[in-house]
Structures are given as C-alpha cells and as structure tokens.
C-alpha cells in the first residue's frame, strides 16, 4: 500500500477495516471495508483530497445529512459519514454484483424491455428524491448498481452535498460535478441553479445508451462532448434501433431537449411516458365493431342547427354508446353505459359542434366519458365514470369544446373562444396554452397538436408550457383538422379540408366534401394523400377509422410505411356524422341520431319520461 491508503487505514482503524480498493471515480475512491461494529461488509467512499480541500469537512457533513433519510427500494442508503485525519468519507452498503456500466461494457446494448424496466426503476427513485427536493446531479451507468438484476441508485445526493458545500470555490478551481456524457445542457454550461429536470436529462441519456449502445453525444475530449451537448441535437433512437417502441423513442427525445422547459416537468411524468405503451391492446386479426342499444322507450329530439340533436349514449335524451373493437373469433364484448340526468336536471341537451371536433371523448383507459352539454344557464363539460351513476361537471371547463384527454387520463384539453386551455379532469383552474387556438391531439410525446390563431396553420406546443412550433402551413384553399401523431413519432395524420367546405353540412363530416386524409412528415414538412375521408383516427397497432361516403369506416393501415392495407368497411350505421373518438384500449364513444320530435326528454331507469324542454 502507498502512503495514502496507509494513512486512511490507520485513521479508520477503530471503525472500519479496509480490505481492498474497488474502484475510482471523479469524486471519490471506493474501498471494500468491514464495518467492525456491525460485522458487515460495506463500500467506503473517500473524497479525493483536492475535492475535500475545497469542500471542507463541516459543510460537507452538514449537507450530506439531507440524504441520510432517503428510503426507497431503488436507492442505496447512506450508512455513515465523517472526517478522519483530513479524509472526508461516506459509507454505503456493499452490493455484490456489477454496475450498469459493467454490463454495458460487456453487452453494448440491452434488450428494449430490460432497458425500459431499468429506466423506470431509476426514474421512480429520482421522483421520490425530487419530491424531497434532493437532486442527484450525477446519474450515469457507473452509479447504477445491479443487485440480483434490480437497479439501485448509488451516491444519491453526494454530488449535491459536494456542490453545495464547495460553493463558488468549485467553479474557481475548475472542479465540476457530473459526468460529461450524461450532463444536462444547463449543467454543462455551469448553471448554479439545477432542478430535477437535469436528472431527467441524465436518465434519458443513460436510457439512450442502453438502447443504442452509445451515449447521445460523443467526443475525443470532455470539452468536445460538452460542446456537442450545448449545440447539437441527438440522433433519434429509432434511427439507430428501429425496434424501439415509438412511445419510448418519443419520451427519450423529449427528455433530451436542450431547454429544461421543453422536457418532462418531473421524473414521474417521464416514467409515465415510458409506461404508456403497456396499455396498448394486442393486435387483432380482423376488426369488427359491436354496438348495442339498451331497451326502453325511444327518446325524441329534433336536430336544430345540428345542436339540439344527437345524443351520446344509450337510453337517455343524452346517453353514450361505448363499444369495443374485437377479433371476430372472440365473444362480442360491449360495454354499456347510461348517462342519467336524473341527478342533474339542469342539463337540457348534449351539445353537438358542427365543425367536426369532439363533442364527447373517452379516456385512454376506456373508463370515463367526457362530453359537452347545454344547461339552463349555459354550456358546460361533464365527466361520467362508468362505475358511477351520475355525471359530474368539470369545474373550470365551462363553455369548452374540442375536447381531448391527456394520455395519462389526468387532464383535459379544451377550446374556449378560440383559445386552448388545460384543466385537471377532476376540475380546477384552467391553464392557457399559448400559441394553440384549437387543440385536437394530446400525443404521447408530450406535445399538443392543433391549430394556431389563424385556425389554419398546424402547430405543436409542449403540454407543460413553451413556444409553439409550426408543423405545416395550409394551402391557399385548404386548412387542417384532426391531427394525430402516429407510431414512430415522425408522422402526423391529418384531415385536409377545403376552405370552401360548409361546416354546417353533413357532407363535411361524412367525408364527401373534398376532405382528404394526409400524412405529414414532421421533419421535412412534406405531405402526401392517404385516402379521401374526414377525421382519421389511428388505433394501435394497425387500425384506421375515418368518415367516408358510407359513414364511419375502418381499414387496416401500416403506420410505419404509411400505407392502407386491405378494403375499407363501414360500421356504426345511424351515427351522426363523425363525432366519434376511440381510446387506446379500443373503446369508442359516438353521437347517435334520434327521431324527429321537437322535445328534449330524459328517461329514468324505470322508463319514466320527463320533458326537459319543448321547442
């Protein structure tokens, strides 16, 4: 042993017996030691002498106390810390196994599901710490220990303690905290104020390497790497490994954004984005659409200027039919739900827009219907959980239209007076979405796709706030509607609508007034026709639903090649126009046209009719 380990061994002799050196990093040297008091093996980490000199014992030990109470299954706990003969040290459990760095050096790339599983576990650990205002600042494969295959984050809060204790002297001496390949742009540029979004960036960089075999940016020197982080955009994961699911690639792309405001606002949101694909249904051999109408008295309602009309659902003056697309070999599965207005007599009728936007939507899990309704005092938005009896008003969304639910089912996007807003689905204070006048798709990549203030230019806006980017400019005689991001995150499905179209005519929403489904390349802006029709909606893995001359229509589609496969088939005869939405689970909600009386009536469960309004 040289003099330094000898001094260290002597200084800690009453508490720890140092057995051998395990490794060395930028901040500390790691030793395998025996905890004499508890008769157990531990990892003893000693700060580099030059770092300890800058930090100082008192400040370091005070700062590190904030991390001592972290208790999470994917966080390596802190056993002990202290100062001995000028050495600053901290002690953690010794984990038998290897680091993620060791595994990547051996295997280069990990299976996709394994890489995502590790990232989700680390993301959950980050979210736990961030809620306690503790930032790691040095997420990298070398700090992820694999204990019986389960990832455990080491050195949690140590970088923060070193940085906080060292203060301005860290910058003066040229010492930096973090590993270049995984540093966020704000960390690379030396910003003193770092929040949890910096850890989100580092986690995304690590997941990028697990999937592709290399970090997002490489260079011959640390300075070259940092320069590329600050100035270049990483190659998309799917361009390197096309087997990566589109929702994973989109989540990684967003988490690697240069500006923190363009990333996920929390580690939890990143984790949810990585998990969204788990809810997608398996492929079906051939789709068939099953719908059912509950028994009971017919409900009369006149379509007046296409507003009083149509009803969402089963046996009420306003009720919703929720069906399920299934394989023909399976038993038909129909989920029936009735929106009873008995507990909310203020409702006059379900509202119906005439511009092809959504009057009623179903949440991604297929369990809640959200719809517009006209009450005696004005227009409002209601939600109805299918396991409850009565609809509830969504406070904050009064007067809203063009409804869209977030991929996690927690928030609602709506338009009011050509301005877009987001409000919690349970109700709350609406938040304006700058740059978006008309929203139509809340995509899994964390962006809102819709129309700008001119109601013709297609834009995208980060759902957590930020500037709008132009996706496509309209032709002189056409505008867009119904944008939807397709799997792969590179192509947008839109409806190209003639500027001369009469939105008060069923011809538009029946897809026979010159509207065309188009695919927009997100990188080049190039557009190409897919098929005549209106309001296209893609349901993973390969189902395209749209309005055609015969009404609602479905057909098979290859989303990666952007090609229709097979013959189109009509369904849902009697549906009004194409006010129809589908959830990722395959559940749908649509408007059903009723008979020609001039009354709006609701029916209770016993079949009793009650006049709500007479025309």
C-alpha atoms as one frame of an Amber mdcrd trajectory, in Angstrom:
protein
   0.000   0.000   0.000   1.181   3.545  -0.690   1.116   6.250   1.967  -2.451
   7.442   1.319  -4.214   4.090   1.951  -1.959   3.525   4.958  -2.993   6.846
   6.479  -6.628   6.095   5.724  -6.396   2.590   7.216  -4.868   4.000  10.372
  -7.372   6.836  10.667 -10.373   4.489  10.441  -8.914   1.509  12.270 -11.323
   1.773  15.201 -14.406   1.655  12.978 -13.581   0.065   9.608 -11.091  -2.476
   8.341 -10.176  -1.640   4.733  -9.745  -4.778   2.622  -9.131  -3.560  -0.928
  -9.833  -0.839  -3.467 -12.927  -1.433  -5.601 -12.755   1.485  -7.981 -12.125
   5.155  -8.530 -14.323   7.917  -9.912 -14.210  11.647 -10.421 -15.210  12.462
  -6.858 -14.104   9.537  -4.715 -12.092   6.351  -4.367 -14.122   3.318  -3.317
 -12.877   0.642  -0.929 -14.326  -2.629   0.265 -14.264  -2.472   4.040 -15.604
  -4.321   7.052 -17.837  -2.466   9.459 -16.314  -3.663  12.748 -19.233  -2.528
  14.872 -21.877  -4.393  12.861 -19.697  -7.141  11.385 -20.716  -6.481   7.779
 -19.075  -5.581   4.502 -19.563  -2.019   3.286 -18.497   0.258   0.442 -16.377
   3.041   1.940 -16.007   6.068  -0.335 -13.335   8.674   0.308 -13.474  12.083
  -1.384 -10.462  12.966  -3.498  -8.012  15.063  -1.389  -8.226  18.036  -3.764
 -12.018  17.943  -3.604 -12.043  17.592   0.178  -9.754  20.620   0.461 -12.205
  22.768  -1.499 -15.362  21.479   0.176 -14.365  21.466   3.847 -15.410  18.916
   6.438 -18.041  20.872   8.353 -20.037  21.977   5.320 -19.863  18.584   3.615
 -21.073  16.673   6.667 -23.885  19.174   7.235 -25.063  18.885   3.625 -24.848
  15.104   3.418 -27.252  14.757   6.354 -30.089  15.715   3.990 -29.623  12.455
   2.063 -29.336  10.155   5.085 -33.096   9.623   5.414 -33.795   8.548   1.835
 -35.521   5.180   1.952 -36.534   3.728  -1.389 -36.096   0.203  -2.816 -34.054
   1.592  -5.720 -31.856   3.955  -3.702 -28.707   2.738  -1.960 -28.943   4.051
   1.606 -26.263   6.030   3.429 -24.873   4.175   6.481 -22.335   6.627   7.806
 -20.217   9.690   7.027 -17.451  11.582   8.739 -13.945  13.066   8.771 -10.748
  11.287   9.875  -7.226  12.702   9.626  -8.342  15.095   6.897 -10.231  12.439
   4.924 -13.915  13.038   4.149 -15.745   9.742   3.756 -19.197   8.247   3.494
 -20.302   4.626   3.804 -22.921   2.673   1.862 -23.921  -0.998   1.688 -21.637
  -3.217  -0.356 -23.634  -4.643  -3.261 -22.368  -7.876  -4.706 -22.829  -7.823
  -8.441 -21.969  -5.366 -11.138 -22.786  -1.844 -12.183 -24.817  -0.944 -15.227
 -21.557   0.393 -16.655 -20.012  -3.083 -16.350 -22.969  -4.669 -18.114 -22.989
  -2.129 -20.947 -19.233  -2.563 -21.436 -19.867  -6.291 -21.807 -23.118  -6.346
 -23.810 -23.067  -2.925 -25.537 -26.893  -2.804 -25.869 -29.655  -4.190 -23.664
 -32.971  -5.742 -24.711 -35.524  -2.953 -25.124 -37.845  -4.150 -22.371 -34.904
  -4.575 -19.974 -33.586  -1.079 -20.720 -37.016   0.471 -20.175 -37.511  -1.511
 -16.948 -34.227  -0.206 -15.542 -35.041   3.354 -16.581 -38.479   3.187 -14.958
 -36.992   1.926 -11.678 -34.341   4.657 -11.649 -36.979   7.234 -12.614 -39.143
   6.198  -9.666 -36.145   6.620  -7.354 -35.491  10.077  -8.808 -39.128  11.081
  -8.409 -39.047  10.008  -4.749 -35.937  12.084  -4.063 -37.091  15.083  -6.085
 -40.272  15.291  -4.016 -37.931  15.786  -1.070 -36.019  18.439  -3.018 -32.910
  16.265  -3.389 -31.252  16.199  -6.824 -28.687  13.525  -7.721 -26.662  15.541
 -10.297 -24.542  12.572 -11.392 -26.841   9.914 -12.866 -24.716   7.592 -15.014
 -24.332   3.831 -15.572 -21.440   3.635 -13.072 -23.791   4.852 -10.330 -26.452
   2.232 -11.047 -25.757  -0.999  -9.188 -27.466  -4.198 -10.317 -28.437  -6.170
  -7.239 -29.945  -9.502  -8.298 -30.879  -7.762 -11.525 -32.648  -4.884  -9.788
 -31.189  -1.394 -10.313 -30.143   0.562  -7.228 -29.001   4.192  -7.463 -25.783
   4.925  -5.571 -24.230   8.212  -4.397 -27.631   9.844  -4.099 -27.209  13.446
  -3.074 -23.426  13.218  -2.744 -22.866  15.449  -5.765 -25.375  17.933  -4.360
 -23.631  17.888  -0.983 -20.242  18.469  -2.610 -21.535  21.273  -4.799 -23.474
  22.991  -2.004 -20.596  22.707   0.438 -17.968  23.839  -2.055 -19.949  26.866
  -3.240 -18.220  29.282  -5.579 -14.831  27.696  -4.899 -15.857  24.713  -7.055
 -16.012  26.978 -10.106 -12.860  28.869  -9.179 -10.780  25.687  -9.026 -12.221
  24.265 -12.251 -13.729  21.230 -10.487 -17.095  20.105 -11.866 -19.721  17.674
 -10.659 -21.203  15.227 -13.148 -20.013  13.028 -15.975 -19.772  14.761 -19.382
 -21.715  12.222 -21.465 -24.761  12.455 -19.165 -24.645  16.134 -18.175 -27.679
  18.247 -18.973 -27.032  21.373 -21.070 -27.625  23.631 -18.067 -25.172  21.606
 -16.008 -22.650  21.613 -18.858 -22.868  25.407 -19.117 -22.150  25.795 -15.405
 -25.565  26.959 -14.207 -25.655  27.072 -10.412 -29.424  26.524 -10.218 -30.202
  22.923 -11.158 -33.529  21.172 -10.630 -34.928  17.685 -11.164 -35.164  18.147
 -14.924 -31.371  17.893 -15.065 -31.618  14.375 -13.606 -34.377  13.581 -16.131
 -31.973  14.537 -18.935 -29.218  12.320 -17.480 -31.620   9.380 -17.122 -32.729
   9.806 -20.750 -29.087   9.900 -21.872 -28.470   6.688 -19.963 -31.546   5.014
 -21.479 -30.392   6.220 -24.902 -27.109   4.369 -24.367 -28.855   1.227 -23.122
 -30.900   1.175 -26.346 -28.342   2.278 -28.943 -25.007   1.261 -27.417 -23.628
   4.810 -27.143 -24.499   7.992 -25.234 -26.331  10.701 -27.224 -23.104  12.655
 -27.768 -19.500  11.513 -28.057 -16.179  13.303 -28.476 -12.435  12.851 -28.099
 -12.354  15.084 -25.010 -14.747  16.085 -22.258 -14.830  19.588 -23.703 -15.837
  18.246 -27.115 -18.676  16.248 -25.574 -19.944  19.261 -23.621 -19.799  21.431
 -26.734 -21.967  18.962 -28.653 -24.435  18.748 -25.752 -24.837  22.511 -25.879
 -25.108  22.910 -29.649 -26.319  19.721 -31.357 -29.466  17.637 -31.433 -29.034
  13.886 -30.811 -29.912  11.353 -33.472 -33.336   9.861 -32.794 -33.244   6.485
 -31.054 -35.352   4.904 -33.795 -32.805   5.838 -36.455 -30.249   3.713 -34.614
 -32.560   0.987 -33.343 -35.867   0.840 -35.191 -37.284  -1.833 -32.872 -37.643
   0.803 -30.149 -41.365   1.419 -29.457 -42.495   4.825 -30.661 -43.662   5.969
 -27.210 -40.242   5.158 -25.730 -38.356   6.956 -28.506 -40.642   9.984 -28.214
 -40.163  10.108 -24.444 -36.369   9.943 -24.778 -36.376  12.675 -27.447 -38.391
  14.982 -25.231 -36.334  14.288 -22.098 -33.151  15.176 -24.040 -34.442  18.634
 -25.001 -31.900  21.440 -24.647 -34.208  23.643 -22.589 -35.464  22.275 -19.252
 -38.882  23.811 -20.024 -39.173  21.536 -23.086 -38.557  18.353 -21.084 -40.894
  16.457 -18.796 -41.524  18.628 -15.765 -40.938  15.725 -13.366 -39.303  12.313
 -13.339 -42.756  10.831 -12.679 -44.024  12.243 -15.973 -41.059  10.688 -17.786
 -41.790   7.333 -16.161 -45.457   7.524 -17.171 -44.455   8.295 -20.751 -42.212
   5.202 -20.799 -45.043   3.064 -19.423 -47.782   4.268 -21.771 -47.221   1.503
 -24.280 -48.156  -1.100 -21.654 -51.812  -0.138 -22.002 -51.959  -0.699 -25.761
 -54.142  -3.646 -26.802 -52.751  -6.667 -28.624 -53.198  -6.877 -32.373 -56.475
  -8.287 -33.600 -56.674 -10.432 -36.702 -59.744  -8.720 -38.219 -61.711  -5.940
 -36.565 -65.426  -5.959 -36.093 -67.330  -3.284 -34.264 -70.037  -4.321 -31.831
 -72.566  -1.814 -30.570 -75.706  -2.225 -28.579 -78.696  -0.131 -27.582 -80.371
  -0.572 -24.230 -84.030  -1.462 -24.141 -86.520   1.187 -23.091 -88.630   3.963
 -24.567 -87.378   5.835 -27.561 -86.201   9.366 -26.946 -87.341  12.161 -29.269
 -85.202  15.200 -30.028 -85.060  17.488 -33.050 -81.751  18.371 -34.670 -81.887
  22.161 -34.619 -78.994  23.730 -36.459 -77.281  20.444 -35.639 -77.087  21.281
 -31.946 -80.136  20.057 -30.003 -79.998  16.793 -31.622 -77.997  13.936 -31.158
 -77.437  12.037 -28.024 -74.387  10.441 -26.612 -75.248   7.049 -25.265 -77.884
   4.567 -24.557 -81.403   5.092 -23.334 -81.368   8.772 -22.411 -82.047  12.020
 -24.207 -78.297  12.270 -23.883 -76.544   8.966 -23.447 -73.277   7.367 -24.685
 -72.660   4.148 -26.529 -69.289   2.705 -25.690 -68.322  -0.285 -27.818 -65.182
  -2.349 -28.260 -63.324  -3.410 -31.393 -62.630  -7.133 -31.108 -61.451 -10.067
 -33.169 -64.332 -11.976 -34.802 -63.294 -15.218 -33.141 -63.780 -13.724 -29.701
 -67.127 -13.379 -27.985 -68.562  -9.892 -28.588 -67.615  -7.517 -25.801 -69.851
  -4.494 -25.428 -69.585  -2.102 -22.515 -72.964  -0.460 -21.931 -73.271   2.779
 -20.006 -76.143   5.175 -19.459 -75.673   8.817 -18.604 -78.612   9.515 -16.333
 -79.555  13.162 -15.963 -81.938  12.472 -13.098 -79.317  13.739 -10.684 -78.523
  16.775 -12.841 -81.828  18.226 -14.116 -80.103  21.435 -15.268 -78.905  19.626
 -18.408 -81.012  20.488 -21.428 -79.207  18.543 -24.156 -75.875  17.200 -25.223
 -74.112  19.852 -27.288 -73.041  18.969 -30.782 -70.429  21.025 -32.612 -70.723
  21.464 -36.353 -67.026  21.816 -37.049 -66.002  18.179 -36.799 -64.350  18.490
 -33.366 -65.104  16.257 -30.434 -68.365  16.627 -28.528 -67.689  13.544 -26.433
 -64.448  11.674 -25.730 -63.474   8.571 -23.816 -60.411   8.479 -21.561 -57.406
   6.332 -22.596 -58.350   3.570 -20.143 -61.896   3.379 -21.543 -63.462   4.018
 -18.133 -64.682   7.629 -18.335 -66.743   9.580 -20.862 -66.284  13.360 -21.086
 -68.915  15.327 -23.004 -70.279  18.813 -23.708 -73.800  19.624 -22.564 -76.094
  22.619 -22.658 -77.622  23.520 -19.317 -80.277  26.030 -18.364 -77.549  28.552
 -17.551 -75.077  27.915 -20.369 -72.677  25.378 -21.837 -70.585  23.080 -19.623
 -68.376  19.998 -19.788 -69.251  16.876 -17.815 -67.433  13.657 -16.976 -69.043
  10.329 -16.206 -67.054   7.488 -14.690 -68.624   4.279 -15.959 -68.753   2.765
 -12.480 -70.858   5.672 -11.125 -74.438   6.699 -11.840 -74.348  10.446 -12.381
 -72.268  12.824 -14.490 -70.162  15.458 -12.739 -69.384  18.904 -14.094 -65.714
  19.602 -14.879 -65.179  22.844 -12.994 -63.055  25.253 -14.997 -64.074  23.923
 -18.430 -67.362  25.830 -18.711 -68.124  26.726 -22.322 -65.408  24.391 -23.566
 -65.387  22.500 -26.860 -62.903  20.493 -28.939 -62.276  18.088 -26.071 -59.158
  15.928 -25.658 -57.956  13.943 -22.635 -54.248  13.647 -21.756 -52.564  10.247
 -22.322 -52.437   9.629 -18.566 -56.143  10.473 -18.189 -55.466  13.200 -15.611
 -56.123  16.389 -17.582 -58.487  17.808 -20.179 -57.579  20.000 -23.155 -60.403
  22.192 -24.423 -61.028  25.294 -26.516 -62.996  28.359 -25.453 -63.338  31.423
 -27.680 -60.562  30.137 -29.995 -58.136  29.818 -27.081 -56.912  26.467 -25.772
 -56.762  25.555 -22.069 -55.757  22.631 -19.867 -57.661  21.799 -16.684 -57.493
  18.759 -14.334 -60.156  16.249 -15.332 -61.417  16.398 -11.766 -61.875  20.164
 -12.117 -59.718  23.135 -11.194 -58.241  26.352 -12.516 -57.682  26.194 -16.312
 -54.203  26.963 -17.647 -53.981  28.705 -21.035 -51.901  27.064 -23.757 -50.018
  29.815 -25.551 -49.879  29.554 -29.336 -52.669  26.973 -29.614 -56.126  28.138
 -30.603 -57.733  24.827 -31.400 -56.478  21.554 -29.950 -57.179  18.120 -31.346
 -54.465  15.675 -30.232 -52.611  15.245 -26.939 -49.847  12.934 -28.103 -47.709
  10.503 -26.113 -44.608  12.534 -26.992 -45.830  15.245 -24.589 -46.915  17.713
 -27.250 -50.304  19.195 -28.130 -51.062  19.239 -31.869 -53.646  21.669 -33.178
 -54.287  24.932 -34.987 -52.775  28.358 -34.443 -54.774  31.578 -34.099 -55.409
  31.728 -37.856 -57.289  28.414 -37.459 -55.397  27.029 -40.455 -51.706  26.615
 -39.541 -50.835  23.319 -37.867 -48.659  23.752 -34.744 -47.365  21.747 -31.799
 -46.945  23.046 -28.243 -45.293  21.312 -25.221 -48.030  20.246 -22.803 -46.059
  21.665 -19.869 -45.753  25.100 -21.494 -43.452  26.579 -24.083 -43.459  28.173
 -27.531 -45.446  26.748 -30.444 -43.617  25.206 -33.408 -45.132  25.258 -36.893
 -45.666  21.762 -38.265 -47.376  22.564 -41.561 -48.669  25.631 -43.399 -52.030
  25.482 -45.166 -52.542  25.610 -48.895 -54.326  28.700 -50.140 -57.621  26.847
 -50.322 -57.265  24.233 -47.588 -56.957  24.017 -43.824 -56.295  21.145 -41.383
 -58.209  19.259 -38.709 -57.914  16.133 -36.554 -54.096  15.852 -36.247 -52.766
  12.679 -34.631 -49.161  11.578 -34.078 -48.557   8.084 -35.483 -46.285   5.388
 -34.003 -42.652   6.264 -34.531 -43.187   9.914 -33.634 -42.218  11.190 -37.101
 -45.524  11.304 -38.985 -48.730  13.188 -38.330 -52.102  12.008 -39.621 -54.316
  14.993 -40.535 -57.504  15.804 -42.403 -57.002  18.285 -45.263 -60.259  20.229
 -45.516 -61.340  22.544 -48.381 -61.539  26.146 -47.236 -64.901  26.371 -49.014
 -66.367  23.478 -47.043 -69.691  24.162 -45.357 -69.110  23.026 -41.781 -72.860
  23.098 -41.150 -73.310  20.403 -43.766 -73.200  16.693 -43.058 -71.198  16.375
 -46.273 -68.052  17.508 -44.433 -68.275  15.089 -41.540 -69.408  12.342 -43.900
 -66.146  12.750 -45.803 -67.686  13.591 -49.170 -66.979  17.333 -49.408 -63.430
  17.095 -50.752 -61.655  16.382 -47.480 -58.649  14.065 -47.648 -56.612  12.190
 -45.049 -52.945  13.149 -45.346 -49.638  12.165 -43.756 -47.276  14.984 -42.731
 -43.563  14.252 -42.312 -42.592  16.022 -39.066 -39.017  16.606 -40.189 -39.386
  17.708 -43.789 -42.954  19.049 -43.652 -43.760  17.031 -46.783 -47.399  15.963
 -47.132 -48.939  13.153 -49.131 -52.513  11.962 -49.611 -53.632   8.769 -47.919
 -57.317   8.428 -48.827 -60.416  10.592 -49.306 -62.168  10.969 -45.969 -62.528
  13.012 -42.824 -61.431  12.828 -39.174 -58.932   9.976 -39.405 -58.037   8.210
 -36.148 -55.362   5.544 -35.805 -55.747   2.850 -33.131 -52.608   0.763 -32.429
 -51.427  -1.476 -33.783 -52.925  -1.185 -37.284 -56.487   0.163 -37.409 -57.513
   3.386 -39.177 -61.018   4.752 -38.559 -62.448   7.683 -40.530 -65.590   9.118
 -42.112 -66.291   8.079 -45.693 -69.231   8.370 -48.087 -70.932   5.429 -46.377
 -70.400   6.891 -42.896 -67.906   5.724 -40.244 -65.374   3.419 -41.894 -62.439
   1.289 -40.748 -59.487  -0.180 -42.636 -56.116  -1.774 -41.850 -53.080   0.514
 -42.035 -49.329   0.033 -41.744 -48.315   3.101 -39.660 -44.573   2.895 -40.347
 -44.917   2.683 -44.130 -47.957   4.958 -44.135 -49.966   2.631 -46.346 -53.531
   1.327 -46.247 -53.772  -2.465 -46.296 -56.999  -4.194 -47.322 -60.511  -2.997
 -48.066 -62.427  -0.334 -46.148 -65.540  -1.416 -44.228 -68.413   0.793 -42.950
 -69.738   0.444 -39.412 -71.951   2.195 -36.831 -74.852   2.849 -39.167 -77.011
   5.646 -37.779 -74.171   7.538 -36.140 -74.446  11.292 -36.666 -71.690  12.493
 -38.965 -68.362  11.521 -37.442 -68.311  12.823 -33.898 -66.564   9.677 -32.732
 -63.483   9.040 -30.591 -61.563   5.931 -29.627 -59.363   5.136 -26.647 -56.083
   3.157 -26.896 -57.995   0.243 -25.351 -60.332   0.176 -28.366 -63.395   1.613
 -26.601 -65.359   4.189 -28.526 -67.946   6.891 -27.894 -70.105   8.488 -30.606
 -73.252  10.550 -31.190 -76.420   8.745 -32.199 -79.134  10.459 -34.209 -82.670
  10.164 -32.829 -86.182  10.698 -34.137 -87.789  13.913 -35.313 -89.898  15.248
 -32.454 -89.468  18.727 -31.114 -88.959  17.806 -27.482 -85.893  17.014 -25.447
 -86.693  14.320 -22.942 -84.744  12.224 -20.489 -85.769   8.782 -19.320 -85.143
   7.412 -15.850 -84.164   3.819 -15.107 -87.778   2.801 -14.641 -88.578   4.044
 -18.145 -90.417   7.161 -16.950 -90.193  10.096 -19.347 -89.835  13.693 -18.241
 -89.934  16.700 -20.517 -86.840  18.887 -20.137 -87.506  21.496 -22.789 -90.089
  21.845 -25.543 -89.481  23.604 -28.839
